[in-house]
Amino acid sequence: MAQSAWYAVGIKEVRAVESAVLERYGQRLSDLALTSAGFRMGRFMAAEGIRDGQELAQRILAGERPVYDGLLASIFPPTTELFRDPSFWSELRDGVLPSLVGIFGQSLRVWVASFDSGEELYSLCVVLDDAGLLPFAEIYASYISEQVRYRSAQGLLPGRRYGLDCENFGRYNPQGELGRYFDDAGAQLRLKPEFLKRVQYLAQGVEFTPVPGGGVHLALCRNQLIFFNNTLGERNVGVLAEALHGGGALALGVCENLENYQNGSTFTPQNSREGIYRRLRN
C-alpha cells in the first residue's frame, strides 16, 4: 500500500480503526482532525506492513499493545526540533517567567500538555534552568504513547538534527553552551539526567484531564490544536483554562490562537506574535 493512499481510499477503514480503539482502549480518535489522522494512520500501516484498516482494527481489538502504541506515536508527530521557534523561548525566559514569579513566587507548577516527543520538554527545562527556577519547579509532561514517554524520559535527541538544534539554541540566546545540558550519546544526544529530575510524566488521552494536585501557573500546548476537531479543541482548551490559576500563562504557539474557542472572558493575549495568553483572574 502506498504511503499516501490511506486517506484517499480508506475513510471506512479509518472509521473501523477508530471504532476498534474506542472499544478496546476507550480513546475517541474520531475527534481528531480526519485528514491529518488518516494520512498518518496510512503511513504507520505502510511502515509496519499492515495490509489494510481491517487488519489494523483486528490487531487493536486483539490487544496488541505495541501496534496500538505505535499507531498513537504516528498520529501525534514528534516535535522534531530543540528550541523550535527560538524567539518564543527567549520571551518565556525574559518576559513570561519573571512576570509569573512576580505573581506566584519561584515555586511554579508547569504543564507540558502537548503530546511532545521530548524536545519541548527539554527546551523548557533548559529555560527554567537559565532563569534559575528549575530547582523550584514542578513539571508535568503529558504523553499518550508509551514508546514516546520512554524515549522522552531517557532525554534522547537524534544526533542527525544536531546542526539545527544548535542553530535554534543559538538564536534563543542562551546563558551557556549546549554541552552544559547535553552529553554525546553516539548517534544521539542525551539531556543530562539532572535536568529531568523535576519532571513527572502524566498519561493522557486525546481528551485532556487536569494535572493532579490542583492548578498550574504555566501550560504549554504549542501547535497541538490543529490535530483536534473543533469539539475536541474547545473541550481541551476548557481543561487548560480550568487547570490554570488566574494570572497564569498559556502558550499555544505561532500557528494557533483562541479565537474559535473562547470569547475573551477567560484569556487575554500577552504576546500574540508568540501565541501566549494570560488566564484572567476570576
PDB file of C-alpha atoms in Angstrom:
ATOM      1  CA  MET A   1       0.000   0.000   0.000  1.00  0.00           C
ATOM      2  CA  ALA A   2       1.387   3.407  -0.940  1.00  0.00           C
ATOM      3  CA  GLN A   3       2.153   5.643   1.988  1.00  0.00           C
ATOM      4  CA  SER A   4      -0.066   8.419   0.633  1.00  0.00           C
ATOM      5  CA  ALA A   5      -3.041   6.221  -0.345  1.00  0.00           C
ATOM      6  CA  TRP A   6      -4.676   5.774   3.039  1.00  0.00           C
ATOM      7  CA  TYR A   7      -6.921   8.810   3.261  1.00  0.00           C
ATOM      8  CA  ALA A   8      -7.827   8.753  -0.429  1.00  0.00           C
ATOM      9  CA  VAL A   9      -9.177   5.191  -0.379  1.00  0.00           C
ATOM     10  CA  GLY A  10      -9.905   4.332   3.223  1.00  0.00           C
ATOM     11  CA  ILE A  11     -12.347   6.558   5.100  1.00  0.00           C
ATOM     12  CA  LYS A  12     -14.402   3.497   6.104  1.00  0.00           C
ATOM     13  CA  GLU A  13     -11.213   1.818   7.239  1.00  0.00           C
ATOM     14  CA  VAL A  14     -10.250   4.882   9.259  1.00  0.00           C
ATOM     15  CA  ARG A  15     -13.619   4.630  10.983  1.00  0.00           C
ATOM     16  CA  ALA A  16     -13.089   0.914  11.623  1.00  0.00           C
ATOM     17  CA  VAL A  17      -9.772   1.650  13.333  1.00  0.00           C
ATOM     18  CA  GLU A  18     -11.316   4.462  15.370  1.00  0.00           C
ATOM     19  CA  SER A  19     -14.115   2.114  16.460  1.00  0.00           C
ATOM     20  CA  ALA A  20     -11.623  -0.581  17.464  1.00  0.00           C
ATOM     21  CA  VAL A  21      -9.537   1.887  19.509  1.00  0.00           C
ATOM     22  CA  LEU A  22     -12.667   3.170  21.254  1.00  0.00           C
ATOM     23  CA  GLU A  23     -13.881  -0.344  22.063  1.00  0.00           C
ATOM     24  CA  ARG A  24     -10.527  -1.722  23.234  1.00  0.00           C
ATOM     25  CA  TYR A  25      -8.898   1.312  24.874  1.00  0.00           C
ATOM     26  CA  GLY A  26     -11.606   3.929  25.300  1.00  0.00           C
ATOM     27  CA  GLN A  27      -9.808   6.558  23.207  1.00  0.00           C
ATOM     28  CA  ARG A  28     -12.009   8.648  20.894  1.00  0.00           C
ATOM     29  CA  LEU A  29      -9.767   9.144  17.861  1.00  0.00           C
ATOM     30  CA  SER A  30     -12.803  10.269  15.863  1.00  0.00           C
ATOM     31  CA  ASP A  31     -12.370  13.693  17.491  1.00  0.00           C
ATOM     32  CA  LEU A  32      -9.015  14.167  15.769  1.00  0.00           C
ATOM     33  CA  ALA A  33      -8.751  16.123  12.529  1.00  0.00           C
ATOM     34  CA  LEU A  34      -9.611  13.452   9.947  1.00  0.00           C
ATOM     35  CA  THR A  35      -7.221  14.422   7.156  1.00  0.00           C
ATOM     36  CA  SER A  36      -4.136  14.519   9.370  1.00  0.00           C
ATOM     37  CA  ALA A  37      -5.022  11.433  11.411  1.00  0.00           C
ATOM     38  CA  GLY A  38      -5.988   9.379   8.346  1.00  0.00           C
ATOM     39  CA  PHE A  39      -2.798  10.182   6.480  1.00  0.00           C
ATOM     40  CA  ARG A  40      -0.646   9.317   9.476  1.00  0.00           C
ATOM     41  CA  MET A  41      -2.516   6.053  10.019  1.00  0.00           C
ATOM     42  CA  GLY A  42      -1.701   5.134   6.431  1.00  0.00           C
ATOM     43  CA  ARG A  43       1.955   5.962   6.861  1.00  0.00           C
ATOM     44  CA  PHE A  44       2.090   3.834  10.002  1.00  0.00           C
ATOM     45  CA  MET A  45       0.428   0.900   8.219  1.00  0.00           C
ATOM     46  CA  ALA A  46       2.856   1.135   5.307  1.00  0.00           C
ATOM     47  CA  ALA A  47       5.826   1.152   7.674  1.00  0.00           C
ATOM     48  CA  GLU A  48       4.506  -1.849   9.633  1.00  0.00           C
ATOM     49  CA  GLY A  49       3.434  -3.892   6.620  1.00  0.00           C
ATOM     50  CA  ILE A  50      -0.225  -3.904   7.667  1.00  0.00           C
ATOM     51  CA  ARG A  51      -2.393  -4.672   4.633  1.00  0.00           C
ATOM     52  CA  ASP A  52      -5.479  -2.580   5.350  1.00  0.00           C
ATOM     53  CA  GLY A  53      -7.562  -0.917   8.015  1.00  0.00           C
ATOM     54  CA  GLN A  54      -9.459  -4.082   8.833  1.00  0.00           C
ATOM     55  CA  GLU A  55      -6.240  -5.873   9.758  1.00  0.00           C
ATOM     56  CA  LEU A  56      -5.136  -2.934  11.881  1.00  0.00           C
ATOM     57  CA  ALA A  57      -8.530  -2.822  13.611  1.00  0.00           C
ATOM     58  CA  GLN A  58      -8.417  -6.566  14.305  1.00  0.00           C
ATOM     59  CA  ARG A  59      -4.943  -6.358  15.819  1.00  0.00           C
ATOM     60  CA  ILE A  60      -6.023  -3.479  18.041  1.00  0.00           C
ATOM     61  CA  LEU A  61      -9.103  -5.400  19.171  1.00  0.00           C
ATOM     62  CA  ALA A  62      -6.862  -8.386  19.892  1.00  0.00           C
ATOM     63  CA  GLY A  63      -4.958  -6.258  22.396  1.00  0.00           C
ATOM     64  CA  GLU A  64      -1.632  -5.981  20.547  1.00  0.00           C
ATOM     65  CA  ARG A  65      -0.408  -3.097  22.651  1.00  0.00           C
ATOM     66  CA  PRO A  66       2.769  -2.359  20.617  1.00  0.00           C
ATOM     67  CA  VAL A  67       0.607  -1.903  17.500  1.00  0.00           C
ATOM     68  CA  TYR A  68      -1.767   0.440  19.316  1.00  0.00           C
ATOM     69  CA  ASP A  69       1.087   2.359  20.909  1.00  0.00           C
ATOM     70  CA  GLY A  70       2.884   2.670  17.586  1.00  0.00           C
ATOM     71  CA  LEU A  71      -0.291   3.980  15.973  1.00  0.00           C
ATOM     72  CA  LEU A  72      -0.632   6.670  18.642  1.00  0.00           C
ATOM     73  CA  ALA A  73       3.008   7.654  18.226  1.00  0.00           C
ATOM     74  CA  SER A  74       2.460   8.062  14.485  1.00  0.00           C
ATOM     75  CA  ILE A  75      -0.753  10.097  14.777  1.00  0.00           C
ATOM     76  CA  PHE A  76       0.842  12.668  17.073  1.00  0.00           C
ATOM     77  CA  PRO A  77       4.034  13.601  15.227  1.00  0.00           C
ATOM     78  CA  PRO A  78       7.291  14.316  17.070  1.00  0.00           C
ATOM     79  CA  THR A  79       8.271  17.869  17.920  1.00  0.00           C
ATOM     80  CA  THR A  80      11.360  17.408  15.698  1.00  0.00           C
ATOM     81  CA  GLU A  81      13.394  20.388  16.925  1.00  0.00           C
ATOM     82  CA  LEU A  82      15.003  21.560  20.121  1.00  0.00           C
ATOM     83  CA  PHE A  83      14.017  25.207  20.753  1.00  0.00           C
ATOM     84  CA  ARG A  84      11.558  25.273  17.859  1.00  0.00           C
ATOM     85  CA  ASP A  85      10.616  28.944  17.336  1.00  0.00           C
ATOM     86  CA  PRO A  86      13.593  30.262  19.345  1.00  0.00           C
ATOM     87  CA  SER A  87      12.043  33.689  19.948  1.00  0.00           C
ATOM     88  CA  PHE A  88       9.273  32.026  21.951  1.00  0.00           C
ATOM     89  CA  TRP A  89      11.766  30.528  24.387  1.00  0.00           C
ATOM     90  CA  SER A  90      13.566  33.857  24.768  1.00  0.00           C
ATOM     91  CA  GLU A  91      10.234  35.517  25.540  1.00  0.00           C
ATOM     92  CA  LEU A  92       9.399  32.770  28.008  1.00  0.00           C
ATOM     93  CA  ARG A  93      12.665  33.275  29.884  1.00  0.00           C
ATOM     94  CA  ASP A  94      12.844  37.070  29.754  1.00  0.00           C
ATOM     95  CA  GLY A  95       9.171  38.064  29.846  1.00  0.00           C
ATOM     96  CA  VAL A  96       6.722  35.358  30.909  1.00  0.00           C
ATOM     97  CA  LEU A  97       8.642  33.668  33.715  1.00  0.00           C
ATOM     98  CA  PRO A  98       9.633  36.878  35.538  1.00  0.00           C
ATOM     99  CA  SER A  99       6.011  38.043  35.468  1.00  0.00           C
ATOM    100  CA  LEU A 100       4.815  34.681  36.822  1.00  0.00           C
ATOM    101  CA  VAL A 101       7.405  34.785  39.604  1.00  0.00           C
ATOM    102  CA  GLY A 102       6.212  38.288  40.455  1.00  0.00           C
ATOM    103  CA  ILE A 103       2.692  36.928  40.968  1.00  0.00           C
ATOM    104  CA  PHE A 104       3.238  33.425  42.337  1.00  0.00           C
ATOM    105  CA  GLY A 105       6.839  33.238  43.571  1.00  0.00           C
ATOM    106  CA  GLN A 106       9.569  30.871  42.403  1.00  0.00           C
ATOM    107  CA  SER A 107       7.762  27.573  43.023  1.00  0.00           C
ATOM    108  CA  LEU A 108       5.979  27.308  39.689  1.00  0.00           C
ATOM    109  CA  ARG A 109       3.881  24.365  38.510  1.00  0.00           C
ATOM    110  CA  VAL A 110       4.252  23.830  34.766  1.00  0.00           C
ATOM    111  CA  TRP A 111       2.311  21.534  32.439  1.00  0.00           C
ATOM    112  CA  VAL A 112       3.601  20.471  29.016  1.00  0.00           C
ATOM    113  CA  ALA A 113       0.156  19.478  27.782  1.00  0.00           C
ATOM    114  CA  SER A 114       1.088  18.790  24.162  1.00  0.00           C
ATOM    115  CA  PHE A 115       1.990  15.221  23.206  1.00  0.00           C
ATOM    116  CA  ASP A 116       5.658  16.048  22.952  1.00  0.00           C
ATOM    117  CA  SER A 117       8.421  13.682  21.881  1.00  0.00           C
ATOM    118  CA  GLY A 118      10.853  15.332  24.277  1.00  0.00           C
ATOM    119  CA  GLU A 119      12.186  18.410  22.536  1.00  0.00           C
ATOM    120  CA  GLU A 120       9.581  20.756  24.005  1.00  0.00           C
ATOM    121  CA  LEU A 121      10.162  19.405  27.499  1.00  0.00           C
ATOM    122  CA  TYR A 122      13.950  19.567  27.205  1.00  0.00           C
ATOM    123  CA  SER A 123      13.772  23.144  25.932  1.00  0.00           C
ATOM    124  CA  LEU A 124      11.551  24.073  28.872  1.00  0.00           C
ATOM    125  CA  CYS A 125      13.958  22.524  31.380  1.00  0.00           C
ATOM    126  CA  VAL A 126      16.872  24.447  29.881  1.00  0.00           C
ATOM    127  CA  VAL A 127      14.920  27.718  30.009  1.00  0.00           C
ATOM    128  CA  LEU A 128      13.870  27.143  33.608  1.00  0.00           C
ATOM    129  CA  ASP A 129      17.492  26.435  34.489  1.00  0.00           C
ATOM    130  CA  ASP A 130      18.659  29.589  32.703  1.00  0.00           C
ATOM    131  CA  ALA A 131      16.080  31.549  34.693  1.00  0.00           C
ATOM    132  CA  GLY A 132      17.263  29.998  37.969  1.00  0.00           C
ATOM    133  CA  LEU A 133      13.860  28.364  38.520  1.00  0.00           C
ATOM    134  CA  LEU A 134      14.414  24.680  37.733  1.00  0.00           C
ATOM    135  CA  PRO A 135      15.220  23.648  41.362  1.00  0.00           C
ATOM    136  CA  PHE A 136      11.858  25.050  42.475  1.00  0.00           C
ATOM    137  CA  ALA A 137       9.684  23.881  39.559  1.00  0.00           C
ATOM    138  CA  GLU A 138       7.120  21.100  39.496  1.00  0.00           C
ATOM    139  CA  ILE A 139       6.838  19.924  35.880  1.00  0.00           C
ATOM    140  CA  TYR A 140       4.201  17.648  34.358  1.00  0.00           C
ATOM    141  CA  ALA A 141       4.673  16.220  30.873  1.00  0.00           C
ATOM    142  CA  SER A 142       1.692  14.610  29.119  1.00  0.00           C
ATOM    143  CA  TYR A 143       2.104  11.512  26.998  1.00  0.00           C
ATOM    144  CA  ILE A 144      -0.285   9.334  25.022  1.00  0.00           C
ATOM    145  CA  SER A 145       2.229   6.819  23.653  1.00  0.00           C
ATOM    146  CA  GLU A 146       4.342   4.673  25.964  1.00  0.00           C
ATOM    147  CA  GLN A 147       7.035   4.484  23.264  1.00  0.00           C
ATOM    148  CA  VAL A 148       7.349   8.257  23.235  1.00  0.00           C
ATOM    149  CA  ARG A 149       7.277   8.523  27.040  1.00  0.00           C
ATOM    150  CA  TYR A 150      10.175   6.068  27.319  1.00  0.00           C
ATOM    151  CA  ARG A 151      12.258   7.981  24.787  1.00  0.00           C
ATOM    152  CA  SER A 152      11.484  11.307  26.410  1.00  0.00           C
ATOM    153  CA  ALA A 153      12.371  10.043  29.886  1.00  0.00           C
ATOM    154  CA  GLN A 154      15.785   8.978  28.549  1.00  0.00           C
ATOM    155  CA  GLY A 155      16.479  12.545  27.465  1.00  0.00           C
ATOM    156  CA  LEU A 156      17.351  11.462  23.926  1.00  0.00           C
ATOM    157  CA  LEU A 157      17.681  13.619  20.796  1.00  0.00           C
ATOM    158  CA  PRO A 158      18.561  12.306  17.307  1.00  0.00           C
ATOM    159  CA  GLY A 159      22.128  13.301  16.512  1.00  0.00           C
ATOM    160  CA  ARG A 160      21.226  13.872  12.838  1.00  0.00           C
ATOM    161  CA  ARG A 161      19.457  17.096  13.823  1.00  0.00           C
ATOM    162  CA  TYR A 162      22.365  18.391  15.860  1.00  0.00           C
ATOM    163  CA  GLY A 163      23.092  21.258  13.438  1.00  0.00           C
ATOM    164  CA  LEU A 164      19.504  22.509  13.501  1.00  0.00           C
ATOM    165  CA  ASP A 165      19.289  22.122  17.270  1.00  0.00           C
ATOM    166  CA  CYS A 166      22.493  24.132  17.710  1.00  0.00           C
ATOM    167  CA  GLU A 167      21.194  26.847  15.380  1.00  0.00           C
ATOM    168  CA  ASN A 168      17.920  27.129  17.295  1.00  0.00           C
ATOM    169  CA  PHE A 169      19.759  27.093  20.596  1.00  0.00           C
ATOM    170  CA  GLY A 170      21.997  29.956  19.479  1.00  0.00           C
ATOM    171  CA  ARG A 171      19.026  32.037  18.316  1.00  0.00           C
ATOM    172  CA  TYR A 172      17.411  31.525  21.710  1.00  0.00           C
ATOM    173  CA  ASN A 173      20.401  33.485  23.098  1.00  0.00           C
ATOM    174  CA  PRO A 174      21.333  31.007  25.853  1.00  0.00           C
ATOM    175  CA  GLN A 175      23.119  31.580  29.123  1.00  0.00           C
ATOM    176  CA  GLY A 176      25.647  28.765  28.456  1.00  0.00           C
ATOM    177  CA  GLU A 177      26.901  26.307  25.839  1.00  0.00           C
ATOM    178  CA  LEU A 178      24.777  23.422  24.574  1.00  0.00           C
ATOM    179  CA  GLY A 179      27.268  20.980  26.097  1.00  0.00           C
ATOM    180  CA  ARG A 180      26.276  22.233  29.532  1.00  0.00           C
ATOM    181  CA  TYR A 181      22.949  20.472  29.087  1.00  0.00           C
ATOM    182  CA  PHE A 182      23.590  17.566  26.710  1.00  0.00           C
ATOM    183  CA  ASP A 183      26.021  14.668  26.529  1.00  0.00           C
ATOM    184  CA  ASP A 184      27.122  12.956  23.328  1.00  0.00           C
ATOM    185  CA  ALA A 185      25.454   9.519  23.208  1.00  0.00           C
ATOM    186  CA  GLY A 186      26.869   8.247  19.928  1.00  0.00           C
ATOM    187  CA  ALA A 187      24.255   8.715  17.212  1.00  0.00           C
ATOM    188  CA  GLN A 188      22.143  10.693  19.666  1.00  0.00           C
ATOM    189  CA  LEU A 189      22.367  13.472  22.195  1.00  0.00           C
ATOM    190  CA  ARG A 190      21.179  12.920  25.751  1.00  0.00           C
ATOM    191  CA  LEU A 191      19.904  15.593  28.118  1.00  0.00           C
ATOM    192  CA  LYS A 192      21.862  15.283  31.340  1.00  0.00           C
ATOM    193  CA  PRO A 193      19.715  13.462  33.924  1.00  0.00           C
ATOM    194  CA  GLU A 194      19.805  16.252  36.484  1.00  0.00           C
ATOM    195  CA  PHE A 195      17.684  18.441  34.203  1.00  0.00           C
ATOM    196  CA  LEU A 196      14.781  15.960  34.244  1.00  0.00           C
ATOM    197  CA  LYS A 197      14.637  15.416  38.000  1.00  0.00           C
ATOM    198  CA  ARG A 198      11.694  17.782  38.422  1.00  0.00           C
ATOM    199  CA  VAL A 199       9.590  16.087  35.696  1.00  0.00           C
ATOM    200  CA  GLN A 200       6.595  13.840  36.330  1.00  0.00           C
ATOM    201  CA  TYR A 201       5.010  12.079  33.345  1.00  0.00           C
ATOM    202  CA  LEU A 202       1.240  12.196  33.068  1.00  0.00           C
ATOM    203  CA  ALA A 203      -0.690   9.652  30.990  1.00  0.00           C
ATOM    204  CA  GLN A 204      -3.285  11.431  28.859  1.00  0.00           C
ATOM    205  CA  GLY A 205      -5.906  10.556  26.283  1.00  0.00           C
ATOM    206  CA  VAL A 206      -6.985  12.668  23.344  1.00  0.00           C
ATOM    207  CA  GLU A 207      -9.395  14.238  25.843  1.00  0.00           C
ATOM    208  CA  PHE A 208      -7.177  16.088  28.311  1.00  0.00           C
ATOM    209  CA  THR A 209      -7.504  15.529  32.042  1.00  0.00           C
ATOM    210  CA  PRO A 210      -6.174  18.037  34.599  1.00  0.00           C
ATOM    211  CA  VAL A 211      -2.843  17.541  36.300  1.00  0.00           C
ATOM    212  CA  PRO A 212      -3.091  16.160  39.833  1.00  0.00           C
ATOM    213  CA  GLY A 213      -2.814  18.306  42.906  1.00  0.00           C
ATOM    214  CA  GLY A 214      -4.503  21.493  41.770  1.00  0.00           C
ATOM    215  CA  GLY A 215      -3.737  24.343  39.414  1.00  0.00           C
ATOM    216  CA  VAL A 216      -0.686  25.197  37.339  1.00  0.00           C
ATOM    217  CA  HIS A 217       0.936  28.534  36.610  1.00  0.00           C
ATOM    218  CA  LEU A 218       2.143  27.829  33.067  1.00  0.00           C
ATOM    219  CA  ALA A 219       0.777  25.460  30.414  1.00  0.00           C
ATOM    220  CA  LEU A 220       2.467  24.713  27.092  1.00  0.00           C
ATOM    221  CA  CYS A 221       0.258  23.281  24.348  1.00  0.00           C
ATOM    222  CA  ARG A 222       2.001  24.656  21.301  1.00  0.00           C
ATOM    223  CA  ASN A 223       0.755  23.726  17.830  1.00  0.00           C
ATOM    224  CA  GLN A 224      -1.448  20.916  19.148  1.00  0.00           C
ATOM    225  CA  LEU A 225      -4.968  22.157  18.466  1.00  0.00           C
ATOM    226  CA  ILE A 226      -4.513  21.627  14.720  1.00  0.00           C
ATOM    227  CA  PHE A 227      -4.795  17.880  15.354  1.00  0.00           C
ATOM    228  CA  PHE A 228      -8.240  18.207  17.002  1.00  0.00           C
ATOM    229  CA  ASN A 229     -11.645  18.894  15.544  1.00  0.00           C
ATOM    230  CA  ASN A 230     -13.490  21.943  16.893  1.00  0.00           C
ATOM    231  CA  THR A 231     -15.421  19.975  19.518  1.00  0.00           C
ATOM    232  CA  LEU A 232     -12.310  18.381  20.996  1.00  0.00           C
ATOM    233  CA  GLY A 233     -10.340  21.595  20.695  1.00  0.00           C
ATOM    234  CA  GLU A 234     -12.954  23.533  22.626  1.00  0.00           C
ATOM    235  CA  ARG A 235     -13.137  20.836  25.295  1.00  0.00           C
ATOM    236  CA  ASN A 236      -9.367  20.659  25.760  1.00  0.00           C
ATOM    237  CA  VAL A 237      -8.982  24.435  25.889  1.00  0.00           C
ATOM    238  CA  GLY A 238     -11.588  24.347  28.654  1.00  0.00           C
ATOM    239  CA  VAL A 239      -9.494  21.833  30.595  1.00  0.00           C
ATOM    240  CA  LEU A 240      -6.411  24.018  30.175  1.00  0.00           C
ATOM    241  CA  ALA A 241      -8.354  27.049  31.364  1.00  0.00           C
ATOM    242  CA  GLU A 242      -9.597  25.226  34.439  1.00  0.00           C
ATOM    243  CA  ALA A 243      -6.088  23.984  35.208  1.00  0.00           C
ATOM    244  CA  LEU A 244      -4.531  27.457  35.174  1.00  0.00           C
ATOM    245  CA  HIS A 245      -4.503  29.807  38.127  1.00  0.00           C
ATOM    246  CA  GLY A 246      -5.817  33.288  37.420  1.00  0.00           C
ATOM    247  CA  GLY A 247      -2.842  35.240  36.085  1.00  0.00           C
ATOM    248  CA  GLY A 248      -1.226  32.055  34.755  1.00  0.00           C
ATOM    249  CA  ALA A 249       0.094  31.753  31.193  1.00  0.00           C
ATOM    250  CA  LEU A 250      -0.945  29.511  28.288  1.00  0.00           C
ATOM    251  CA  ALA A 251       1.365  29.061  25.291  1.00  0.00           C
ATOM    252  CA  LEU A 252      -0.327  27.862  22.091  1.00  0.00           C
ATOM    253  CA  GLY A 253       2.431  28.695  19.618  1.00  0.00           C
ATOM    254  CA  VAL A 254       2.643  30.768  16.459  1.00  0.00           C
ATOM    255  CA  CYS A 255       0.284  28.587  14.400  1.00  0.00           C
ATOM    256  CA  GLU A 256      -2.781  28.780  16.634  1.00  0.00           C
ATOM    257  CA  ASN A 257      -4.994  31.155  18.571  1.00  0.00           C
ATOM    258  CA  LEU A 258      -8.033  31.084  20.837  1.00  0.00           C
ATOM    259  CA  GLU A 259     -10.475  32.891  18.548  1.00  0.00           C
ATOM    260  CA  ASN A 260     -12.534  29.744  17.900  1.00  0.00           C
ATOM    261  CA  TYR A 261     -12.501  28.514  21.493  1.00  0.00           C
ATOM    262  CA  GLN A 262     -13.340  31.386  23.851  1.00  0.00           C
ATOM    263  CA  ASN A 263     -14.965  34.793  23.754  1.00  0.00           C
ATOM    264  CA  GLY A 264     -12.329  36.793  25.595  1.00  0.00           C
ATOM    265  CA  SER A 265     -13.804  36.201  29.029  1.00  0.00           C
ATOM    266  CA  THR A 266     -11.213  33.579  30.014  1.00  0.00           C
ATOM    267  CA  PHE A 267      -7.911  34.605  28.397  1.00  0.00           C
ATOM    268  CA  THR A 268      -6.301  37.772  27.187  1.00  0.00           C
ATOM    269  CA  PRO A 269      -3.335  37.909  24.769  1.00  0.00           C
ATOM    270  CA  GLN A 270       0.033  38.590  26.344  1.00  0.00           C
ATOM    271  CA  ASN A 271       2.151  38.147  23.229  1.00  0.00           C
ATOM    272  CA  SER A 272       0.064  37.481  20.110  1.00  0.00           C
ATOM    273  CA  ARG A 273       3.130  37.034  17.925  1.00  0.00           C
ATOM    274  CA  GLU A 274       4.283  34.079  20.052  1.00  0.00           C
ATOM    275  CA  GLY A 275       0.778  32.766  20.824  1.00  0.00           C
ATOM    276  CA  ILE A 276       0.979  33.430  24.582  1.00  0.00           C
ATOM    277  CA  TYR A 277      -2.155  34.163  26.623  1.00  0.00           C
ATOM    278  CA  ARG A 278      -2.837  35.043  30.251  1.00  0.00           C
ATOM    279  CA  ARG A 279      -5.654  33.460  32.253  1.00  0.00           C
ATOM    280  CA  LEU A 280      -7.941  36.169  33.535  1.00  0.00           C
ATOM    281  CA  ARG A 281      -8.483  36.242  37.260  1.00  0.00           C
ATOM    282  CA  ASN A 282     -11.875  35.078  38.472  1.00  0.00           C
TER     283      ASN A 282
END
